[in-house]
Amino acid sequence: MRLHLLLLHLLLLLCSPFPRIRAQSSEARSLDVILQEYAFRALVKPKTGTIYNATSHLPSNFTGVKIAALRLRSGSLRRRGVVPSYNEFEIPIGVIEKPYVKRLVLVYQNLGNWSNRYYPLPNYTYLAPVLGLLAYNGSNLSATDLPTLNVNASAEPIKVKFLDVRDPPLGAVVRCVWFDLQGSSNFSNVTGGNTCSTSTQGHLSIVAETSVLPPPPPSLPPPVSPAPSPPSPPPVVPKESKSSKKVGVIVGSVLGGIVFLVLLCLLVLWVLKYKQTKKIQQMERAADAGEALHIATVGDTKAPAATVTRTQPTLEHEYVP
Ligand SMILES: *[C@@H]1O[C@H](CO)[C@@H](O)[C@H](O)[C@H]1NC(C)=O
Ligand SMILES: *[C@@H]1O[C@H](CO)[C@@H](O)[C@H](O)[C@H]1NC(C)=O
Ligand SMILES: *[C@@H]1O[C@H](CO)[C@@H](O)[C@H](O)[C@H]1NC(C)=O
Ligand SMILES: *[C@@H]1O[C@H](CO)[C@@H](O)[C@H](O)[C@H]1NC(C)=O
Ligand SMILES: *[C@@H]1O[C@H](CO)[C@@H](O)[C@H](O)[C@H]1NC(C)=O
Ligand SMILES: *[C@@H]1O[C@H](CO)[C@@H](O)[C@H](O)[C@H]1NC(C)=O
Ligand SMILES: *[C@@H]1O[C@H](CO)[C@@H](O)[C@H](O)[C@H]1NC(C)=O
Ligand SMILES: *[C@@H]1O[C@H](CO)[C@@H](O)[C@H](O)[C@H]1NC(C)=O
Ligand SMILES: *[C@@H]1O[C@H](CO)[C@@H](O)[C@H](O)[C@H]1NC(C)=O
């Protein structure tokens, strides 16, 4: 019984990474829903194009998070952008939303020290808070649980100029990270030391890669090779090598998982078989208690016979491990 429980735990452990990733993403989504509600509370008879700081509307258990709301006419956003900027976000002309709404509200999020909790990124360290920009239908300001609109910066990308970017650890690679609303992330280059770009809605930050791979072993010269060494391969684009590494990791873990599952199944089968033979042995023992003698055929006659000697005679000095 206990072994069965152990196997169940193992299976659960095996399957848990996938739901956990989804759970984190759904946690971030429910945060978006909460922040939309509180950001809209700052919009009481709002002036179009005015940024409303809604941080003070948040309950005290969100200390460290900052939010704001900006209501715009859709046409004005497309033709003029947001002048000069919306906190750290520089929104150029040509931004359109889908589906079309007459008025929209852009909710700004600065997750501060909550960044790592809602957007955990293994092997990376945040050098700036996670900032979010999400668009909602701005026609009904008391609406809650609104779906996010898809934003498309068709002409120029939206730029995010982070304030106070922390210094990276020595030698670490600094990158922009962007999260979509499904929880997947993508990396791009930082420009001007503090600026990231995006052509759509979502969350962004600046990170440093903290797990530095060990340097490749120095390549040894070929032992006997009079021929000129072949030209070294062109440097691989980091993005490609990263994604192929990612694919490798995924394939590796899938294969590993399959092998593990097969081994697990074998173990389960073995345990079941072991239990069965044990049960049969018990039954045999119970039958033996009745001293039923087997009928053996000797030549033409059938005669009762003892099957095996119950106790094997062993010599005292014989050591059986
Ligand atoms: C909004 O208000 C909070 C305090 O309520 C302040 O800490 C924060 O800096 C303000 N944000 C902006 C962008 O002015
Ligand atoms: C803060 O409290 C509100 C209810 O007042 C709750 O909905 C929310 O989940 C809490 N947030 C955190 C981060 O615990
Ligand atoms: C962020 O900092 C505030 C105080 O400044 C604290 O109350 C809150 O618990 C912190 N949040 C996290 C996720 O550590
Ligand atoms: C983090 O880095 C370690 C060591 O380089 C690696 O084994 C691990 O798979 C990485 N984790 C993720 C989520 O990439
Ligand atoms: C936006 O909200 C208004 C008022 O609730 C509604 O009439 C309109 O259909 C909504 N637009 C979209 C695209 O959902
Ligand atoms: C706006 O939303 C609130 C809350 O969902 C709802 O009670 C109200 O009827 C809506 N108003 C309009 C004009 O759609
Ligand atoms: C954004 O707009 C451009 C130009 O209108 C278009 O080519 C592109 O497919 C759009 N992207 C999305 C995600 O809708
Ligand atoms: C990640 O970004 C690159 C370059 O911007 C793009 O080509 C690629 O499609 C993106 N991947 C995802 C999953 O969004
Ligand atoms: C990012 O920067 C690296 C080196 O600084 C460069 O090789 C690479 O092409 C850049 N990637 C993009 C998408 O600009």
mmCIF file with all atom_site columns, N, CA and C in Angstrom, residues 6-15 252-268:
data_model
loop_
_atom_site.group_PDB
_atom_site.id
_atom_site.type_symbol
_atom_site.label_atom_id
_atom_site.label_alt_id
_atom_site.label_comp_id
_atom_site.label_asym_id
_atom_site.label_entity_id
_atom_site.label_seq_id
_atom_site.pdbx_PDB_ins_code
_atom_site.Cartn_x
_atom_site.Cartn_y
_atom_site.Cartn_z
_atom_site.occupancy
_atom_site.B_iso_or_equiv
_atom_site.pdbx_formal_charge
_atom_site.auth_seq_id
_atom_site.auth_comp_id
_atom_site.auth_asym_id
_atom_site.auth_atom_id
_atom_site.pdbx_PDB_model_num
ATOM 1  N N  . LEU A 1 6   ? 3.753  5.888  -2.790  1.00 0.00 ? 6   LEU A N  1
ATOM 2  C CA . LEU A 1 6   ? 5.029  6.445  -3.231  1.00 0.00 ? 6   LEU A CA 1
ATOM 3  C C  . LEU A 1 6   ? 5.026  6.621  -4.751  1.00 0.00 ? 6   LEU A C  1
ATOM 4  N N  . LEU A 1 7   ? 4.510  5.580  -5.438  1.00 0.00 ? 7   LEU A N  1
ATOM 5  C CA . LEU A 1 7   ? 4.467  5.646  -6.896  1.00 0.00 ? 7   LEU A CA 1
ATOM 6  C C  . LEU A 1 7   ? 3.559  6.785  -7.350  1.00 0.00 ? 7   LEU A C  1
ATOM 7  N N  . LEU A 1 8   ? 2.452  6.960  -6.646  1.00 0.00 ? 8   LEU A N  1
ATOM 8  C CA . LEU A 1 8   ? 1.522  8.033  -6.990  1.00 0.00 ? 8   LEU A CA 1
ATOM 9  C C  . LEU A 1 8   ? 2.219  9.383  -6.855  1.00 0.00 ? 8   LEU A C  1
ATOM 10 N N  . HIS A 1 9   ? 2.987  9.532  -5.749  1.00 0.00 ? 9   HIS A N  1
ATOM 11 C CA . HIS A 1 9   ? 3.731  10.775 -5.539  1.00 0.00 ? 9   HIS A CA 1
ATOM 12 C C  . HIS A 1 9   ? 4.711  11.024 -6.665  1.00 0.00 ? 9   HIS A C  1
ATOM 13 N N  . LEU A 1 10  ? 5.408  9.937  -7.052  1.00 0.00 ? 10  LEU A N  1
ATOM 14 C CA . LEU A 1 10  ? 6.386  10.059 -8.127  1.00 0.00 ? 10  LEU A CA 1
ATOM 15 C C  . LEU A 1 10  ? 5.716  10.524 -9.404  1.00 0.00 ? 10  LEU A C  1
ATOM 16 N N  . LEU A 1 11  ? 4.554  9.925  -9.697  1.00 0.00 ? 11  LEU A N  1
ATOM 17 C CA . LEU A 1 11  ? 3.831  10.301 -10.915 1.00 0.00 ? 11  LEU A CA 1
ATOM 18 C C  . LEU A 1 11  ? 3.424  11.757 -10.863 1.00 0.00 ? 11  LEU A C  1
ATOM 19 N N  . LEU A 1 12  ? 2.930  12.185 -9.676  1.00 0.00 ? 12  LEU A N  1
ATOM 20 C CA . LEU A 1 12  ? 2.501  13.580 -9.531  1.00 0.00 ? 12  LEU A CA 1
ATOM 21 C C  . LEU A 1 12  ? 3.677  14.510 -9.733  1.00 0.00 ? 12  LEU A C  1
ATOM 22 N N  . LEU A 1 13  ? 4.825  14.136 -9.124  1.00 0.00 ? 13  LEU A N  1
ATOM 23 C CA . LEU A 1 13  ? 6.032  14.947 -9.270  1.00 0.00 ? 13  LEU A CA 1
ATOM 24 C C  . LEU A 1 13  ? 6.397  15.088 -10.734 1.00 0.00 ? 13  LEU A C  1
ATOM 25 N N  . LEU A 1 14  ? 6.239  13.947 -11.446 1.00 0.00 ? 14  LEU A N  1
ATOM 26 C CA . LEU A 1 14  ? 6.621  13.904 -12.847 1.00 0.00 ? 14  LEU A CA 1
ATOM 27 C C  . LEU A 1 14  ? 5.760  14.859 -13.671 1.00 0.00 ? 14  LEU A C  1
ATOM 28 N N  . CYS A 1 15  ? 4.491  14.948 -13.320 1.00 0.00 ? 15  CYS A N  1
ATOM 29 C CA . CYS A 1 15  ? 3.557  15.710 -14.148 1.00 0.00 ? 15  CYS A CA 1
ATOM 30 C C  . CYS A 1 15  ? 3.462  17.161 -13.706 1.00 0.00 ? 15  CYS A C  1
ATOM 31 N N  . GLY A 1 252 ? 15.293 16.688 -24.736 1.00 0.00 ? 252 GLY A N  1
ATOM 32 C CA . GLY A 1 252 ? 15.962 15.870 -23.727 1.00 0.00 ? 252 GLY A CA 1
ATOM 33 C C  . GLY A 1 252 ? 15.035 15.530 -22.593 1.00 0.00 ? 252 GLY A C  1
ATOM 34 N N  . SER A 1 253 ? 14.289 16.551 -22.102 1.00 0.00 ? 253 SER A N  1
ATOM 35 C CA . SER A 1 253 ? 13.462 16.246 -20.951 1.00 0.00 ? 253 SER A CA 1
ATOM 36 C C  . SER A 1 253 ? 12.279 15.376 -21.341 1.00 0.00 ? 253 SER A C  1
ATOM 37 N N  . VAL A 1 254 ? 11.765 15.554 -22.575 1.00 0.00 ? 254 VAL A N  1
ATOM 38 C CA . VAL A 1 254 ? 10.662 14.698 -23.011 1.00 0.00 ? 254 VAL A CA 1
ATOM 39 C C  . VAL A 1 254 ? 11.129 13.254 -23.091 1.00 0.00 ? 254 VAL A C  1
ATOM 40 N N  . LEU A 1 255 ? 12.320 13.034 -23.727 1.00 0.00 ? 255 LEU A N  1
ATOM 41 C CA . LEU A 1 255 ? 12.857 11.675 -23.844 1.00 0.00 ? 255 LEU A CA 1
ATOM 42 C C  . LEU A 1 255 ? 13.100 11.087 -22.459 1.00 0.00 ? 255 LEU A C  1
ATOM 43 N N  . GLY A 1 256 ? 13.719 11.904 -21.608 1.00 0.00 ? 256 GLY A N  1
ATOM 44 C CA . GLY A 1 256 ? 13.987 11.458 -20.251 1.00 0.00 ? 256 GLY A CA 1
ATOM 45 C C  . GLY A 1 256 ? 12.700 11.070 -19.552 1.00 0.00 ? 256 GLY A C  1
ATOM 46 N N  . GLY A 1 257 ? 11.664 11.889 -19.753 1.00 0.00 ? 257 GLY A N  1
ATOM 47 C CA . GLY A 1 257 ? 10.377 11.612 -19.125 1.00 0.00 ? 257 GLY A CA 1
ATOM 48 C C  . GLY A 1 257 ? 9.811  10.299 -19.608 1.00 0.00 ? 257 GLY A C  1
ATOM 49 N N  . ILE A 1 258 ? 9.926  10.037 -20.927 1.00 0.00 ? 258 ILE A N  1
ATOM 50 C CA . ILE A 1 258 ? 9.378  8.800  -21.484 1.00 0.00 ? 258 ILE A CA 1
ATOM 51 C C  . ILE A 1 258 ? 10.111 7.601  -20.894 1.00 0.00 ? 258 ILE A C  1
ATOM 52 N N  . VAL A 1 259 ? 11.467 7.707  -20.868 1.00 0.00 ? 259 VAL A N  1
ATOM 53 C CA . VAL A 1 259 ? 12.255 6.603  -20.309 1.00 0.00 ? 259 VAL A CA 1
ATOM 54 C C  . VAL A 1 259 ? 11.848 6.372  -18.867 1.00 0.00 ? 259 VAL A C  1
ATOM 55 N N  . PHE A 1 260 ? 11.699 7.462  -18.132 1.00 0.00 ? 260 PHE A N  1
ATOM 56 C CA . PHE A 1 260 ? 11.337 7.366  -16.722 1.00 0.00 ? 260 PHE A CA 1
ATOM 57 C C  . PHE A 1 260 ? 9.973  6.697  -16.568 1.00 0.00 ? 260 PHE A C  1
ATOM 58 N N  . LEU A 1 261 ? 9.023  7.078  -17.419 1.00 0.00 ? 261 LEU A N  1
ATOM 59 C CA . LEU A 1 261 ? 7.679  6.500  -17.356 1.00 0.00 ? 261 LEU A CA 1
ATOM 60 C C  . LEU A 1 261 ? 7.735  5.009  -17.625 1.00 0.00 ? 261 LEU A C  1
ATOM 61 N N  . VAL A 1 262 ? 8.528  4.612  -18.641 1.00 0.00 ? 262 VAL A N  1
ATOM 62 C CA . VAL A 1 262 ? 8.635  3.188  -18.968 1.00 0.00 ? 262 VAL A CA 1
ATOM 63 C C  . VAL A 1 262 ? 9.189  2.438  -17.773 1.00 0.00 ? 262 VAL A C  1
ATOM 64 N N  . LEU A 1 263 ? 10.257 2.983  -17.174 1.00 0.00 ? 263 LEU A N  1
ATOM 65 C CA . LEU A 1 263 ? 10.853 2.341  -16.000 1.00 0.00 ? 263 LEU A CA 1
ATOM 66 C C  . LEU A 1 263 ? 9.830  2.239  -14.882 1.00 0.00 ? 263 LEU A C  1
ATOM 67 N N  . LEU A 1 264 ? 9.052  3.312  -14.732 1.00 0.00 ? 264 LEU A N  1
ATOM 68 C CA . LEU A 1 264 ? 8.038  3.358  -13.689 1.00 0.00 ? 264 LEU A CA 1
ATOM 69 C C  . LEU A 1 264 ? 7.012  2.254  -13.910 1.00 0.00 ? 264 LEU A C  1
ATOM 70 N N  . CYS A 1 265 ? 6.578  2.090  -15.181 1.00 0.00 ? 265 CYS A N  1
ATOM 71 C CA . CYS A 1 265 ? 5.588  1.069  -15.522 1.00 0.00 ? 265 CYS A CA 1
ATOM 72 C C  . CYS A 1 265 ? 6.155  -0.306 -15.205 1.00 0.00 ? 265 CYS A C  1
ATOM 73 N N  . LEU A 1 266 ? 7.438  -0.524 -15.569 1.00 0.00 ? 266 LEU A N  1
ATOM 74 C CA . LEU A 1 266 ? 8.074  -1.815 -15.293 1.00 0.00 ? 266 LEU A CA 1
ATOM 75 C C  . LEU A 1 266 ? 8.076  -2.071 -13.794 1.00 0.00 ? 266 LEU A C  1
ATOM 76 N N  . LEU A 1 267 ? 8.386  -1.035 -13.041 1.00 0.00 ? 267 LEU A N  1
ATOM 77 C CA . LEU A 1 267 ? 8.433  -1.156 -11.587 1.00 0.00 ? 267 LEU A CA 1
ATOM 78 C C  . LEU A 1 267 ? 7.057  -1.553 -11.057 1.00 0.00 ? 267 LEU A C  1
ATOM 79 N N  . VAL A 1 268 ? 6.018  -0.862 -11.587 1.00 0.00 ? 268 VAL A N  1
ATOM 80 C CA . VAL A 1 268 ? 4.647  -1.152 -11.143 1.00 0.00 ? 268 VAL A CA 1
ATOM 81 C C  . VAL A 1 268 ? 4.305  -2.592 -11.461 1.00 0.00 ? 268 VAL A C  1
#
